[in-house]
Amino acid sequence: MPRYELVMIVKALERPETVTVVKRTVNSLLQKGAIVRQIENLGERRLPYQMKAHTEYFTQGRYLVVEFDGPTTLVNSMKQLLKQDLDIIRPNIIKKEIELFPDTPCPGMVTKEPNYYSPDPVAWFGAEDVKLEQYIKFDKRLINRKKKWMERIEQWKQQKKEQQEEMQ
């Protein structure tokens, strides 16, 4: 069964009334063959814009998230049922992708940490698959530019000294 996430905005009700809305929703999910994995209350917030539901306008609402596994036939019937509920302002069911095998590194695999203190640019990246040649070439160009600039500064200083000696 695929995993779904039911995100709903409920009227800004008191705690016991909100609990009854959640119980009603969860019971209808269970009756239709769903397995509820998690219920999360995101709290009461001001709505991003004025929403109309059941001939009323709302500016405040409580956000709730229910994560469940269920058959695909359940989605349409639940949407219709939730739209008819007078306490729910906006229901939305989203299919959630689950990772069966998360990408965790193998315990035997050793990852090389980059060494940013090394003068060698190869050690900065810590991976051989990065095209290091272009960085090394770029680094050599920078070094050459710096050398030329330092030479020009030295020439300029010498010219200044010569001009000062001539003036004396």
PDB file of C-alpha atoms in Angstrom:
ATOM      1  CA  MET A   1       0.000   0.000   0.000  1.00  0.00           C
ATOM      2  CA  PRO A   2       1.337   3.439  -0.856  1.00  0.00           C
ATOM      3  CA  ARG A   3       1.933   6.025   1.842  1.00  0.00           C
ATOM      4  CA  TYR A   4      -0.168   9.177   1.879  1.00  0.00           C
ATOM      5  CA  GLU A   5      -0.120  12.402   3.826  1.00  0.00           C
ATOM      6  CA  LEU A   6      -3.404  14.064   4.730  1.00  0.00           C
ATOM      7  CA  VAL A   7      -2.856  17.758   5.363  1.00  0.00           C
ATOM      8  CA  MET A   8      -5.966  19.499   6.608  1.00  0.00           C
ATOM      9  CA  ILE A   9      -6.876  22.883   7.937  1.00  0.00           C
ATOM     10  CA  VAL A  10      -9.494  22.637  10.665  1.00  0.00           C
ATOM     11  CA  LYS A  11     -11.560  25.431  12.175  1.00  0.00           C
ATOM     12  CA  ALA A  12      -9.923  27.189  15.113  1.00  0.00           C
ATOM     13  CA  LEU A  13     -11.765  25.130  17.742  1.00  0.00           C
ATOM     14  CA  GLU A  14     -11.109  24.367  21.387  1.00  0.00           C
ATOM     15  CA  ARG A  15      -8.955  21.347  22.201  1.00  0.00           C
ATOM     16  CA  PRO A  16     -11.754  18.794  22.892  1.00  0.00           C
ATOM     17  CA  GLU A  17     -13.583  19.722  19.698  1.00  0.00           C
ATOM     18  CA  THR A  18     -10.351  19.459  17.681  1.00  0.00           C
ATOM     19  CA  VAL A  19      -9.720  16.011  19.179  1.00  0.00           C
ATOM     20  CA  THR A  20     -13.172  14.843  18.073  1.00  0.00           C
ATOM     21  CA  VAL A  21     -12.474  16.060  14.514  1.00  0.00           C
ATOM     22  CA  VAL A  22      -9.174  14.142  14.440  1.00  0.00           C
ATOM     23  CA  LYS A  23     -10.807  11.022  15.920  1.00  0.00           C
ATOM     24  CA  ARG A  24     -13.590  11.202  13.357  1.00  0.00           C
ATOM     25  CA  THR A  25     -11.067  11.493  10.509  1.00  0.00           C
ATOM     26  CA  VAL A  26      -8.813   8.703  11.802  1.00  0.00           C
ATOM     27  CA  ASN A  27     -11.774   6.369  12.399  1.00  0.00           C
ATOM     28  CA  SER A  28     -13.020   6.886   8.847  1.00  0.00           C
ATOM     29  CA  LEU A  29      -9.484   6.143   7.561  1.00  0.00           C
ATOM     30  CA  LEU A  30      -9.325   2.948   9.621  1.00  0.00           C
ATOM     31  CA  GLN A  31     -12.774   1.828   8.474  1.00  0.00           C
ATOM     32  CA  LYS A  32     -11.683   2.162   4.856  1.00  0.00           C
ATOM     33  CA  GLY A  33      -8.629  -0.068   5.422  1.00  0.00           C
ATOM     34  CA  ALA A  34      -5.867   2.470   6.065  1.00  0.00           C
ATOM     35  CA  ILE A  35      -3.028   2.116   8.536  1.00  0.00           C
ATOM     36  CA  VAL A  36      -2.379   5.391  10.370  1.00  0.00           C
ATOM     37  CA  ARG A  37       1.347   5.930  10.917  1.00  0.00           C
ATOM     38  CA  GLN A  38       1.547   9.382  12.482  1.00  0.00           C
ATOM     39  CA  ILE A  39      -0.638  12.311  13.548  1.00  0.00           C
ATOM     40  CA  GLU A  40       0.966  15.733  13.879  1.00  0.00           C
ATOM     41  CA  ASN A  41      -0.576  18.961  15.104  1.00  0.00           C
ATOM     42  CA  LEU A  42       1.197  21.960  13.551  1.00  0.00           C
ATOM     43  CA  GLY A  43      -0.774  24.404  15.650  1.00  0.00           C
ATOM     44  CA  GLU A  44      -3.219  27.201  15.141  1.00  0.00           C
ATOM     45  CA  ARG A  45      -2.159  29.871  12.676  1.00  0.00           C
ATOM     46  CA  ARG A  46      -3.515  32.719  10.698  1.00  0.00           C
ATOM     47  CA  LEU A  47      -4.464  31.554   7.209  1.00  0.00           C
ATOM     48  CA  PRO A  48      -2.513  33.021   4.279  1.00  0.00           C
ATOM     49  CA  TYR A  49      -5.731  34.411   2.842  1.00  0.00           C
ATOM     50  CA  GLN A  50      -9.405  34.382   3.714  1.00  0.00           C
ATOM     51  CA  MET A  51     -10.779  30.908   2.907  1.00  0.00           C
ATOM     52  CA  LYS A  52     -14.376  30.014   2.250  1.00  0.00           C
ATOM     53  CA  ALA A  53     -15.750  26.659   3.338  1.00  0.00           C
ATOM     54  CA  HIS A  54     -19.391  25.662   3.801  1.00  0.00           C
ATOM     55  CA  THR A  55     -20.665  29.226   3.217  1.00  0.00           C
ATOM     56  CA  GLU A  56     -18.395  30.658   5.941  1.00  0.00           C
ATOM     57  CA  TYR A  57     -15.193  32.692   5.696  1.00  0.00           C
ATOM     58  CA  PHE A  58     -12.181  31.827   7.863  1.00  0.00           C
ATOM     59  CA  THR A  59      -9.000  33.715   8.743  1.00  0.00           C
ATOM     60  CA  GLN A  60      -7.721  31.382  11.518  1.00  0.00           C
ATOM     61  CA  GLY A  61      -7.214  27.629  11.331  1.00  0.00           C
ATOM     62  CA  ARG A  62      -5.433  24.674  12.892  1.00  0.00           C
ATOM     63  CA  TYR A  63      -3.062  22.724  10.649  1.00  0.00           C
ATOM     64  CA  LEU A  64      -3.012  18.921  11.090  1.00  0.00           C
ATOM     65  CA  VAL A  65      -0.996  16.254   9.268  1.00  0.00           C
ATOM     66  CA  VAL A  66      -2.001  12.578   9.259  1.00  0.00           C
ATOM     67  CA  GLU A  67       0.409  10.121   7.662  1.00  0.00           C
ATOM     68  CA  PHE A  68      -1.148   6.814   6.609  1.00  0.00           C
ATOM     69  CA  ASP A  69      -0.810   3.794   4.321  1.00  0.00           C
ATOM     70  CA  GLY A  70      -3.882   2.859   2.358  1.00  0.00           C
ATOM     71  CA  PRO A  71      -5.266   1.473  -0.874  1.00  0.00           C
ATOM     72  CA  THR A  72      -5.429   3.792  -3.867  1.00  0.00           C
ATOM     73  CA  THR A  73      -9.232   3.562  -3.979  1.00  0.00           C
ATOM     74  CA  LEU A  74      -9.376   5.220  -0.566  1.00  0.00           C
ATOM     75  CA  VAL A  75      -8.116   8.619  -1.743  1.00  0.00           C
ATOM     76  CA  ASN A  76     -11.126   9.831  -3.728  1.00  0.00           C
ATOM     77  CA  SER A  77     -13.692   8.621  -1.213  1.00  0.00           C
ATOM     78  CA  MET A  78     -11.756  10.238   1.673  1.00  0.00           C
ATOM     79  CA  LYS A  79     -11.500  13.545  -0.204  1.00  0.00           C
ATOM     80  CA  GLN A  80     -15.269  13.589  -0.690  1.00  0.00           C
ATOM     81  CA  LEU A  81     -15.909  12.658   2.937  1.00  0.00           C
ATOM     82  CA  LEU A  82     -13.517  15.324   4.268  1.00  0.00           C
ATOM     83  CA  LYS A  83     -14.991  18.030   2.034  1.00  0.00           C
ATOM     84  CA  GLN A  84     -18.414  17.301   3.532  1.00  0.00           C
ATOM     85  CA  ASP A  85     -17.131  17.623   7.122  1.00  0.00           C
ATOM     86  CA  LEU A  86     -18.243  21.011   8.451  1.00  0.00           C
ATOM     87  CA  ASP A  87     -15.243  21.388  10.786  1.00  0.00           C
ATOM     88  CA  ILE A  88     -12.612  20.946   8.055  1.00  0.00           C
ATOM     89  CA  ILE A  89     -11.791  24.044   6.023  1.00  0.00           C
ATOM     90  CA  ARG A  90      -9.333  22.577   3.514  1.00  0.00           C
ATOM     91  CA  PRO A  91      -8.381  18.866   3.144  1.00  0.00           C
ATOM     92  CA  ASN A  92      -5.520  17.738   0.902  1.00  0.00           C
ATOM     93  CA  ILE A  93      -4.185  14.212   0.357  1.00  0.00           C
ATOM     94  CA  ILE A  94      -0.689  13.866  -1.085  1.00  0.00           C
ATOM     95  CA  LYS A  95       1.097  10.671  -2.089  1.00  0.00           C
ATOM     96  CA  LYS A  96       4.343  10.472  -0.150  1.00  0.00           C
ATOM     97  CA  GLU A  97       7.416   8.736  -1.526  1.00  0.00           C
ATOM     98  CA  ILE A  98       9.044   6.468   1.017  1.00  0.00           C
ATOM     99  CA  GLU A  99      12.645   5.291   0.890  1.00  0.00           C
ATOM    100  CA  LEU A 100      12.848   1.542   1.327  1.00  0.00           C
ATOM    101  CA  PHE A 101      16.634   1.583   1.366  1.00  0.00           C
ATOM    102  CA  PRO A 102      18.014   4.907   2.578  1.00  0.00           C
ATOM    103  CA  ASP A 103      21.350   5.978   1.139  1.00  0.00           C
ATOM    104  CA  THR A 104      23.593   5.414   4.119  1.00  0.00           C
ATOM    105  CA  PRO A 105      27.269   4.814   3.518  1.00  0.00           C
ATOM    106  CA  CYS A 106      28.555   1.298   3.906  1.00  0.00           C
ATOM    107  CA  PRO A 107      30.266   0.851   7.294  1.00  0.00           C
ATOM    108  CA  GLY A 108      33.363  -0.544   5.565  1.00  0.00           C
ATOM    109  CA  MET A 109      33.614   2.423   3.199  1.00  0.00           C
ATOM    110  CA  VAL A 110      36.148   5.039   4.202  1.00  0.00           C
ATOM    111  CA  THR A 111      35.347   8.546   3.038  1.00  0.00           C
ATOM    112  CA  LYS A 112      38.223  10.949   2.649  1.00  0.00           C
ATOM    113  CA  GLU A 113      37.665  14.247   4.408  1.00  0.00           C
ATOM    114  CA  PRO A 114      38.907  17.363   2.591  1.00  0.00           C
ATOM    115  CA  ASN A 115      42.003  18.991   4.046  1.00  0.00           C
ATOM    116  CA  TYR A 116      41.525  22.743   3.660  1.00  0.00           C
ATOM    117  CA  TYR A 117      44.820  23.543   5.401  1.00  0.00           C
ATOM    118  CA  SER A 118      46.945  21.823   2.791  1.00  0.00           C
ATOM    119  CA  PRO A 119      48.631  23.961   0.106  1.00  0.00           C
ATOM    120  CA  ASP A 120      47.885  21.199  -2.393  1.00  0.00           C
ATOM    121  CA  PRO A 121      44.517  21.809  -4.147  1.00  0.00           C
ATOM    122  CA  VAL A 122      44.007  18.056  -4.626  1.00  0.00           C
ATOM    123  CA  ALA A 123      43.598  17.696  -0.854  1.00  0.00           C
ATOM    124  CA  TRP A 124      40.933  20.435  -0.759  1.00  0.00           C
ATOM    125  CA  PHE A 125      38.366  18.374  -2.605  1.00  0.00           C
ATOM    126  CA  GLY A 126      38.954  14.971  -1.062  1.00  0.00           C
ATOM    127  CA  ALA A 127      37.631  13.152  -4.127  1.00  0.00           C
ATOM    128  CA  GLU A 128      39.424  11.936  -7.216  1.00  0.00           C
ATOM    129  CA  ASP A 129      36.414  12.191  -9.524  1.00  0.00           C
ATOM    130  CA  VAL A 130      36.480  16.002  -9.469  1.00  0.00           C
ATOM    131  CA  LYS A 131      38.299  17.489 -12.426  1.00  0.00           C
ATOM    132  CA  LEU A 132      41.246  18.816 -10.516  1.00  0.00           C
ATOM    133  CA  GLU A 133      43.318  19.688 -13.565  1.00  0.00           C
ATOM    134  CA  GLN A 134      41.292  22.810 -14.283  1.00  0.00           C
ATOM    135  CA  TYR A 135      41.661  23.976 -10.691  1.00  0.00           C
ATOM    136  CA  ILE A 136      45.392  23.332 -10.701  1.00  0.00           C
ATOM    137  CA  LYS A 137      45.763  25.209 -14.009  1.00  0.00           C
ATOM    138  CA  PHE A 138      43.692  28.052 -12.616  1.00  0.00           C
ATOM    139  CA  ASP A 139      45.838  28.071  -9.485  1.00  0.00           C
ATOM    140  CA  LYS A 140      49.041  28.226 -11.605  1.00  0.00           C
ATOM    141  CA  ARG A 141      47.604  31.149 -13.567  1.00  0.00           C
ATOM    142  CA  LEU A 142      46.873  32.979 -10.335  1.00  0.00           C
ATOM    143  CA  ILE A 143      50.393  32.344  -9.082  1.00  0.00           C
ATOM    144  CA  ASN A 144      51.875  33.656 -12.349  1.00  0.00           C
ATOM    145  CA  ARG A 145      49.677  36.758 -12.211  1.00  0.00           C
ATOM    146  CA  LYS A 146      50.725  37.387  -8.636  1.00  0.00           C
ATOM    147  CA  LYS A 147      54.427  37.059  -9.553  1.00  0.00           C
ATOM    148  CA  LYS A 148      54.041  39.525 -12.439  1.00  0.00           C
ATOM    149  CA  TRP A 149      52.165  41.939 -10.196  1.00  0.00           C
ATOM    150  CA  MET A 150      54.842  41.744  -7.519  1.00  0.00           C
ATOM    151  CA  GLU A 151      57.523  42.371 -10.171  1.00  0.00           C
ATOM    152  CA  ARG A 152      55.632  45.451 -11.379  1.00  0.00           C
ATOM    153  CA  ILE A 153      55.342  46.744  -7.813  1.00  0.00           C
ATOM    154  CA  GLU A 154      59.093  46.272  -7.305  1.00  0.00           C
ATOM    155  CA  GLN A 155      59.826  48.124 -10.573  1.00  0.00           C
ATOM    156  CA  TRP A 156      57.524  50.948  -9.516  1.00  0.00           C
ATOM    157  CA  LYS A 157      59.261  51.212  -6.113  1.00  0.00           C
ATOM    158  CA  GLN A 158      62.670  51.338  -7.814  1.00  0.00           C
ATOM    159  CA  GLN A 159      61.486  54.071 -10.171  1.00  0.00           C
ATOM    160  CA  LYS A 160      60.201  56.077  -7.236  1.00  0.00           C
ATOM    161  CA  LYS A 161      63.567  55.726  -5.447  1.00  0.00           C
ATOM    162  CA  GLU A 162      65.447  56.813  -8.569  1.00  0.00           C
ATOM    163  CA  GLN A 163      63.164  59.846  -8.978  1.00  0.00           C
ATOM    164  CA  GLN A 164      63.699  60.825  -5.331  1.00  0.00           C
ATOM    165  CA  GLU A 165      67.503  60.466  -5.670  1.00  0.00           C
ATOM    166  CA  GLU A 166      67.507  62.661  -8.808  1.00  0.00           C
ATOM    167  CA  MET A 167      65.481  65.307  -6.984  1.00  0.00           C
ATOM    168  CA  GLN A 168      68.056  65.502  -4.181  1.00  0.00           C
TER     169      GLN A 168
END
